mmCIF file with all atom_site columns, C-alpha atoms in Angstrom:
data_model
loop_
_atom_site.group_PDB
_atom_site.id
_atom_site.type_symbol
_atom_site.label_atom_id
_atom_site.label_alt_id
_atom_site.label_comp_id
_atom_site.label_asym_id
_atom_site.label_entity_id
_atom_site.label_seq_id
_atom_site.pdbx_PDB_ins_code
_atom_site.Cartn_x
_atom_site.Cartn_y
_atom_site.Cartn_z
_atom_site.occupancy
_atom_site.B_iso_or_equiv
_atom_site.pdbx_formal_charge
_atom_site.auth_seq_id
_atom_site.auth_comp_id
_atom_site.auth_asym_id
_atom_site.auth_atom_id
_atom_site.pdbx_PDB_model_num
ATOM 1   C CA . UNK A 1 1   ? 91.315 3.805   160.039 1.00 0.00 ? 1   UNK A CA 1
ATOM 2   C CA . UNK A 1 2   ? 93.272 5.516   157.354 1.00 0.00 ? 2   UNK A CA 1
ATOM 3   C CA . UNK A 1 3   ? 89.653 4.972   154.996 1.00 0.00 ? 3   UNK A CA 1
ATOM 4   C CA . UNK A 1 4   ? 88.091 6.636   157.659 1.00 0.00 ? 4   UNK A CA 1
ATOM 5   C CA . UNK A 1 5   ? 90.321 9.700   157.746 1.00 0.00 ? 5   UNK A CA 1
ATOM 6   C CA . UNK A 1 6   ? 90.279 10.304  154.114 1.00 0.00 ? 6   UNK A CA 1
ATOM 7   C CA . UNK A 1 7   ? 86.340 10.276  153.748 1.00 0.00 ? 7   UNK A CA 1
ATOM 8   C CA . UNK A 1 8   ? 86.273 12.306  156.496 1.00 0.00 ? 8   UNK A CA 1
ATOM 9   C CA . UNK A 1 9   ? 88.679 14.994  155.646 1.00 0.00 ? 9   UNK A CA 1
ATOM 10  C CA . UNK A 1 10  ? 87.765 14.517  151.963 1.00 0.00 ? 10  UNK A CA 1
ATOM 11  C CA . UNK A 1 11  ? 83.787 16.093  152.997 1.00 0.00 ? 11  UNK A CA 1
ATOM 12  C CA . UNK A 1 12  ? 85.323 18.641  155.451 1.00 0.00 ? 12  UNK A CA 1
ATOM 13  C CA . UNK A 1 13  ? 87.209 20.082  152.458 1.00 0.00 ? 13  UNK A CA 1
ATOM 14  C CA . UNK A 1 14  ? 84.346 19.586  150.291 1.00 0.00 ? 14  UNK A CA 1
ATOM 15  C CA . UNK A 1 15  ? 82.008 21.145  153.017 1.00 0.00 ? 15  UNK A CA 1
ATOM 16  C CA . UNK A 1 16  ? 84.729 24.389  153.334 1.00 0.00 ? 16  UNK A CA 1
ATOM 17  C CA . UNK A 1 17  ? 84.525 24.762  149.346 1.00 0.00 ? 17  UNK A CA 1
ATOM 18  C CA . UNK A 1 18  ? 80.651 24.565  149.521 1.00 0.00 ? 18  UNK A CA 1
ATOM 19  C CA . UNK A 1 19  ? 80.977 27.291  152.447 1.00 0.00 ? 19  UNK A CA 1
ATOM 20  C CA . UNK A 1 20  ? 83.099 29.742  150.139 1.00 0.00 ? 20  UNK A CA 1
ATOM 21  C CA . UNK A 1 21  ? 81.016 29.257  147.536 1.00 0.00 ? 21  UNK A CA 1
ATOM 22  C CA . UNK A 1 22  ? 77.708 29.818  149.419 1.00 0.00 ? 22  UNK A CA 1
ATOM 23  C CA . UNK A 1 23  ? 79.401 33.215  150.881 1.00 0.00 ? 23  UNK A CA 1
ATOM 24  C CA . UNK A 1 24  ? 79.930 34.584  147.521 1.00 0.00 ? 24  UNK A CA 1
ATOM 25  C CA . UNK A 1 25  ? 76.572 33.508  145.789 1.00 0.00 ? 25  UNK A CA 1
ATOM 26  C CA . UNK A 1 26  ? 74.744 35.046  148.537 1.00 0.00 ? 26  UNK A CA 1
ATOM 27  C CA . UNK A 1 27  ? 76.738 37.660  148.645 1.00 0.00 ? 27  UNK A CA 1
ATOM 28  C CA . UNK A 1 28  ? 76.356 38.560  145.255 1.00 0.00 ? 28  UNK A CA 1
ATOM 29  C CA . UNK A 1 29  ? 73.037 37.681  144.914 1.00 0.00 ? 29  UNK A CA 1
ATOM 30  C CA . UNK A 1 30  ? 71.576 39.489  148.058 1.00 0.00 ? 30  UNK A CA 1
ATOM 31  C CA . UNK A 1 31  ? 73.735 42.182  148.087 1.00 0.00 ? 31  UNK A CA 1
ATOM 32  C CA . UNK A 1 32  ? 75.224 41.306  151.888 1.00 0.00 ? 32  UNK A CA 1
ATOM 33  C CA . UNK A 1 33  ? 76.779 37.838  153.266 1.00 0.00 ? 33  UNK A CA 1
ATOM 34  C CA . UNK A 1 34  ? 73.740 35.474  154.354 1.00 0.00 ? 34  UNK A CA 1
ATOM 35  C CA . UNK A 1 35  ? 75.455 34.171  157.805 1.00 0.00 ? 35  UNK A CA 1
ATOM 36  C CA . UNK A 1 36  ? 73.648 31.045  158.675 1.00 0.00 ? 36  UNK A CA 1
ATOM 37  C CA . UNK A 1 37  ? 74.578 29.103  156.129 1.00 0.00 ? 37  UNK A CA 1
ATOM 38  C CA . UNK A 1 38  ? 77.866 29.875  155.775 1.00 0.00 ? 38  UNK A CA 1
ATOM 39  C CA . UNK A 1 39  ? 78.464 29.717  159.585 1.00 0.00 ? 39  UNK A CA 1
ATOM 40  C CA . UNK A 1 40  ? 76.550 26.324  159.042 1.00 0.00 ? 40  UNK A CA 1
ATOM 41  C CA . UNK A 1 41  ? 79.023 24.512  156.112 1.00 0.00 ? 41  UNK A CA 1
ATOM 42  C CA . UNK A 1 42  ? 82.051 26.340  158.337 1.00 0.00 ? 42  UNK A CA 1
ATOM 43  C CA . UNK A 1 43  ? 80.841 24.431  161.443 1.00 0.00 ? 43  UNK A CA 1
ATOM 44  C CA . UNK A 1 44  ? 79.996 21.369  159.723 1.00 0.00 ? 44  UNK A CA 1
ATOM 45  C CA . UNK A 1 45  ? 83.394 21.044  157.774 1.00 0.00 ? 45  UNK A CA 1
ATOM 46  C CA . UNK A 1 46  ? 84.950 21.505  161.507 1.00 0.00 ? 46  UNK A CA 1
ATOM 47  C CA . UNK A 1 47  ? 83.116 18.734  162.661 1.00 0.00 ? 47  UNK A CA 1
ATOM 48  C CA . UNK A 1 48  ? 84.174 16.927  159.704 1.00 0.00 ? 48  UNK A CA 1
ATOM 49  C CA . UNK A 1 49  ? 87.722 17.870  160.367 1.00 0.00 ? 49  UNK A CA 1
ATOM 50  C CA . UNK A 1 50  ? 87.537 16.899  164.065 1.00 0.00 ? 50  UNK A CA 1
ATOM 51  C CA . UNK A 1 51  ? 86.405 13.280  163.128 1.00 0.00 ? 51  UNK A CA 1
ATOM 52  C CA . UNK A 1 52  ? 88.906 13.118  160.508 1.00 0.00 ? 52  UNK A CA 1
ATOM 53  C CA . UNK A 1 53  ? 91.826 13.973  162.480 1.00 0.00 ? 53  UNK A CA 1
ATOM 54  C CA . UNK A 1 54  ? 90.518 11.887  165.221 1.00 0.00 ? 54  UNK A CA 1
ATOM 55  C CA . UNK A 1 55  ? 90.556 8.675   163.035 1.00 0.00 ? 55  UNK A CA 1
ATOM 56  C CA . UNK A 1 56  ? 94.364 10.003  161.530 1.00 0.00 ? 56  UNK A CA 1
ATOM 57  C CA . UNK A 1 57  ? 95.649 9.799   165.351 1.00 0.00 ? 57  UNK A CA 1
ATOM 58  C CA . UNK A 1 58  ? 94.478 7.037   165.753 1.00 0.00 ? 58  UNK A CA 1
ATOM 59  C CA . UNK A 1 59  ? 95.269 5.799   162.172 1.00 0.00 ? 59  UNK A CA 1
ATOM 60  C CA . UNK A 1 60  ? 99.192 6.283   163.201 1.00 0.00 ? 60  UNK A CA 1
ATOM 61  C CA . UNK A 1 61  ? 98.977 4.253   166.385 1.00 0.00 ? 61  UNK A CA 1
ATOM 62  C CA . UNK A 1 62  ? 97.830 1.175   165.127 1.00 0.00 ? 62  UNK A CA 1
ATOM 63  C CA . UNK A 1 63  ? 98.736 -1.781  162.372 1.00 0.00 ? 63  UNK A CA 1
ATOM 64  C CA . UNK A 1 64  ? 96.979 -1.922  159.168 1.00 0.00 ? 64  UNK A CA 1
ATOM 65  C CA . UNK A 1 65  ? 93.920 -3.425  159.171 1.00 0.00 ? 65  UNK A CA 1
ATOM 66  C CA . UNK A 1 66  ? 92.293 -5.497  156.421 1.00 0.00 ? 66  UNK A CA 1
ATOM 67  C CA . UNK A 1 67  ? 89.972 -2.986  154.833 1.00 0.00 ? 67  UNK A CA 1
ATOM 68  C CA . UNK A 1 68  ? 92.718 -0.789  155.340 1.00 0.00 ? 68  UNK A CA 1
ATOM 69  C CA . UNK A 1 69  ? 95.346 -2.684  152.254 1.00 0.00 ? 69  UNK A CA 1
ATOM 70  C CA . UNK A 1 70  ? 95.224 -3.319  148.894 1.00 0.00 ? 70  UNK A CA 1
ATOM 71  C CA . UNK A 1 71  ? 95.551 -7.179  149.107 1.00 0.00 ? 71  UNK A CA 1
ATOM 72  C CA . UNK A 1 72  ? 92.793 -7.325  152.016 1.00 0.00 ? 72  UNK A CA 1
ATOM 73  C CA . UNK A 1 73  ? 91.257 -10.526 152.536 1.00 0.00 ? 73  UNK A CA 1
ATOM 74  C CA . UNK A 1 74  ? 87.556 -10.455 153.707 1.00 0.00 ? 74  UNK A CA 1
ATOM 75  C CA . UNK A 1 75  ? 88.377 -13.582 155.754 1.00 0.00 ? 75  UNK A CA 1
ATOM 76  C CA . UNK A 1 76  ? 91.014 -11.694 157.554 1.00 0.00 ? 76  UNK A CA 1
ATOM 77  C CA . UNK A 1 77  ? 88.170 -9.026  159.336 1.00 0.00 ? 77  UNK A CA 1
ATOM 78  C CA . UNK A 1 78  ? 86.667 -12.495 160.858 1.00 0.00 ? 78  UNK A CA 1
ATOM 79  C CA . UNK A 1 79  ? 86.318 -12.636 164.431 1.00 0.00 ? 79  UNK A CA 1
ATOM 80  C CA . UNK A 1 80  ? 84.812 -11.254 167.170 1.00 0.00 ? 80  UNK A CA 1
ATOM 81  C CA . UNK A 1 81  ? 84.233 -7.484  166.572 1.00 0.00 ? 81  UNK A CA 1
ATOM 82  C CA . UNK A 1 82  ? 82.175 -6.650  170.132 1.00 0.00 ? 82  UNK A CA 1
ATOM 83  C CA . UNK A 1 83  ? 79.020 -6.627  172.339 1.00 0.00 ? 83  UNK A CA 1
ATOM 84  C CA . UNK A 1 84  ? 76.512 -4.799  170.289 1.00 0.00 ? 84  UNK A CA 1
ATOM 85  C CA . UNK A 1 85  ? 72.875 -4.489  172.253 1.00 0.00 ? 85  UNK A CA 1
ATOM 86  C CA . UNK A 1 86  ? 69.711 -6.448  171.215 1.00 0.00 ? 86  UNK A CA 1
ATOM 87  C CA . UNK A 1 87  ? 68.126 -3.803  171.853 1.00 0.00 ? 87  UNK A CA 1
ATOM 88  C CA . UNK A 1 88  ? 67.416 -1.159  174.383 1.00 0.00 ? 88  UNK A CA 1
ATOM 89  C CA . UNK A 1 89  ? 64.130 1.892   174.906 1.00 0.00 ? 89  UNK A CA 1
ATOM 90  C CA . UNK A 1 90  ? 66.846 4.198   176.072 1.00 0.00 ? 90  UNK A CA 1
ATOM 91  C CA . UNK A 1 91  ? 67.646 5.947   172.545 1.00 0.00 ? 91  UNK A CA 1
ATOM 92  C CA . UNK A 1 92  ? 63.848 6.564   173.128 1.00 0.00 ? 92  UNK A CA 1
ATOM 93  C CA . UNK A 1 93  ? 64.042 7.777   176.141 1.00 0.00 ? 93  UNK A CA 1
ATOM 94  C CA . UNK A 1 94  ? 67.023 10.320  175.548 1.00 0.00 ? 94  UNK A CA 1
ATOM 95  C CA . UNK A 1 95  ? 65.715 11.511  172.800 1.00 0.00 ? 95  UNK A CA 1
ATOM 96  C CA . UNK A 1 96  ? 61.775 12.270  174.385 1.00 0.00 ? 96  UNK A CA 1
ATOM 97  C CA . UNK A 1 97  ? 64.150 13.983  177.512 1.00 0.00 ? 97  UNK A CA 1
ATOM 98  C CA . UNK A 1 98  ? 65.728 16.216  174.573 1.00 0.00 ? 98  UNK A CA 1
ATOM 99  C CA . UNK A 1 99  ? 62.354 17.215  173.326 1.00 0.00 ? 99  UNK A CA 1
ATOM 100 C CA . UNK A 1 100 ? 61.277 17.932  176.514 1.00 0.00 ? 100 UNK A CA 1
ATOM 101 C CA . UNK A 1 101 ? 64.541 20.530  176.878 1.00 0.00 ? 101 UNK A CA 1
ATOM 102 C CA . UNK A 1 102 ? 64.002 21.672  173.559 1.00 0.00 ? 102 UNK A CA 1
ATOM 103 C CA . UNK A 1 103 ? 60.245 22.779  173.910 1.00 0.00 ? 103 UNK A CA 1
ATOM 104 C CA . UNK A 1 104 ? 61.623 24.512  177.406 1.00 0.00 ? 104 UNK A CA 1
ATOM 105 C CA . UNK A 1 105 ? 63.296 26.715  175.126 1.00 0.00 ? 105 UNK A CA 1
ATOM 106 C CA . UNK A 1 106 ? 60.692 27.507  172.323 1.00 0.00 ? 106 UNK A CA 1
ATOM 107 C CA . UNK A 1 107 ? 58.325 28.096  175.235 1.00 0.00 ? 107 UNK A CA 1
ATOM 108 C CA . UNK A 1 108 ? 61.208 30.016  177.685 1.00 0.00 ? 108 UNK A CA 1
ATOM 109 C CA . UNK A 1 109 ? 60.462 27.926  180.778 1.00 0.00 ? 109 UNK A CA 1
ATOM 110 C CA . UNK A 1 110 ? 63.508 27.644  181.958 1.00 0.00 ? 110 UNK A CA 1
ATOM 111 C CA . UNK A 1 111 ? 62.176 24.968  184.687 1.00 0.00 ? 111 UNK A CA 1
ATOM 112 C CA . UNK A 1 112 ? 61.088 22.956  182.039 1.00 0.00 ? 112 UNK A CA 1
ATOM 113 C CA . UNK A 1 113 ? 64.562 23.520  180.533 1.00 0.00 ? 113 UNK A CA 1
ATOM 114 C CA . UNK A 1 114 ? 66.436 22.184  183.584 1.00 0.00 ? 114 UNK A CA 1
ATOM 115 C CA . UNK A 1 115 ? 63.945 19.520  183.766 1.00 0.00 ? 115 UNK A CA 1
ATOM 116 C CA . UNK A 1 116 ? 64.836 17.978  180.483 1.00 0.00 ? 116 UNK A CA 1
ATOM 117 C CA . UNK A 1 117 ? 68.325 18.932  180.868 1.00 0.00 ? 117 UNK A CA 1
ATOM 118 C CA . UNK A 1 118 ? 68.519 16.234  184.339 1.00 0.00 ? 118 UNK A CA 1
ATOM 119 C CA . UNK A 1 119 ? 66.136 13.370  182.245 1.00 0.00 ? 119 UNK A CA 1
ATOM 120 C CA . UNK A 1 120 ? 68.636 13.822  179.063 1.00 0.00 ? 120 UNK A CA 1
ATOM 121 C CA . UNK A 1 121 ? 71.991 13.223  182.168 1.00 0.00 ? 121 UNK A CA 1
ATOM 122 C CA . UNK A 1 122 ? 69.816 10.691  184.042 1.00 0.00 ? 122 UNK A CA 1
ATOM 123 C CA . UNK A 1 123 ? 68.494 8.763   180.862 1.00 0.00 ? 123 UNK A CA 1
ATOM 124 C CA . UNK A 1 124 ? 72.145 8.920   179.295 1.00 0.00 ? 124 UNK A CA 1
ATOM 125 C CA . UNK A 1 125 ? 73.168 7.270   182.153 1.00 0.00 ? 125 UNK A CA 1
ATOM 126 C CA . UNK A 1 126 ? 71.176 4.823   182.352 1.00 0.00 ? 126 UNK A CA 1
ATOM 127 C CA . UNK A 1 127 ? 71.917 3.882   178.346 1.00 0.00 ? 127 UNK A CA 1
ATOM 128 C CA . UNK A 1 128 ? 75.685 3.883   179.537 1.00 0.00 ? 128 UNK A CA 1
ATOM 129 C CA . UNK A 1 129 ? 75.375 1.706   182.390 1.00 0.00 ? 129 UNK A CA 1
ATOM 130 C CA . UNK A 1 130 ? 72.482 -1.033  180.938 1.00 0.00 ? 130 UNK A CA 1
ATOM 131 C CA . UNK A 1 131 ? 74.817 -3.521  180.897 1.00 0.00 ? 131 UNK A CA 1
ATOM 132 C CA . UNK A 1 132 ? 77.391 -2.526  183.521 1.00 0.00 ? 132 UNK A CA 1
ATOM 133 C CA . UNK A 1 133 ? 77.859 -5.150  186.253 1.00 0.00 ? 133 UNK A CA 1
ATOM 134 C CA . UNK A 1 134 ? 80.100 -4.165  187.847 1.00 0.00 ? 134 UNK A CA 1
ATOM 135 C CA . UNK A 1 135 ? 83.393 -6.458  189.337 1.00 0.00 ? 135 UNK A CA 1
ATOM 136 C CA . UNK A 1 136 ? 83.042 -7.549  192.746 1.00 0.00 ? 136 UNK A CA 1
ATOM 137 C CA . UNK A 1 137 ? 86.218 -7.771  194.314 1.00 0.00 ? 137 UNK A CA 1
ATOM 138 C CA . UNK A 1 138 ? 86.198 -9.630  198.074 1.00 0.00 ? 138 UNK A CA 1
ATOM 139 C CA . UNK A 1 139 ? 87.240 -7.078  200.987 1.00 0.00 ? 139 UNK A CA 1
ATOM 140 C CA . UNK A 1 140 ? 91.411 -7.407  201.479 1.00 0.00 ? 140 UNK A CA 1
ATOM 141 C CA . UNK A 1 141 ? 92.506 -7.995  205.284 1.00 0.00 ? 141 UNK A CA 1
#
């Protein structure tokens, strides 16, 4: 995690840099501050930052993993890393929800709004829970 944390915080600081810079080229250029894209490289180096100090947290909690040290072995990673889906027509289905939503606003039908709003919650859900079973436990007397 600690490779994580430094790509991650080394962006958001080049992202904040890029927003300075931006602020005054604009500013001198134009005459007046040109807001959206400095709000833009401020919002993105917070997200950035968010993710970086999210991965540092978590960096601190655990042991030192392979990738993480200088004398790494690739062999060490081996092993089961998780359940990764063959494949699912959810991302599809989010993502036709959040067009749906988004044309709700370009259009201002708000109906069509809330519409794609519930598909993007109920289609979500239904990505989250594709391979949920569920445990059965028998009834306790």
């Amino acid at each position: 995690m600690r490779t994580e944390y430094k790509i991650f915080a080394g962006v958001a600081v080049f992202l904040f840099g890029a927003a300075v810079v931006y602020g005054i080229y604009t500013h001198e250029a134009l005459g007046q501050l040109e807001w959206i894209g400095t709000i833009a490289l401020i919002l993105s180096g917070l997200l950035c930052s968010m993710c970086g100090g999210f991965f540092w947290f978590v960096a601190r909690r655990i042991d030192l993993r392979p990738e993480d040290r200088e004398d790494g072995e690739i062999a060490e990673g081996a092993g089961e890393i998780g359940f990764f889906s063959p494949g699912s027509y959810w991302p599809f289905g989010i993502a036709l929800s959040a067009t749906i939503a988004g044309l709700g606003l370009v259009f201002w039908m708000w109906w069509l709004v809330v519409f794609g709003m519930i598909l993007v919650i109920v289609s979500s859900s239904a990505m989250i829970f594709e391979y949920y079973t569920g445990t059965r436990h028998p009834a306790e007397h």
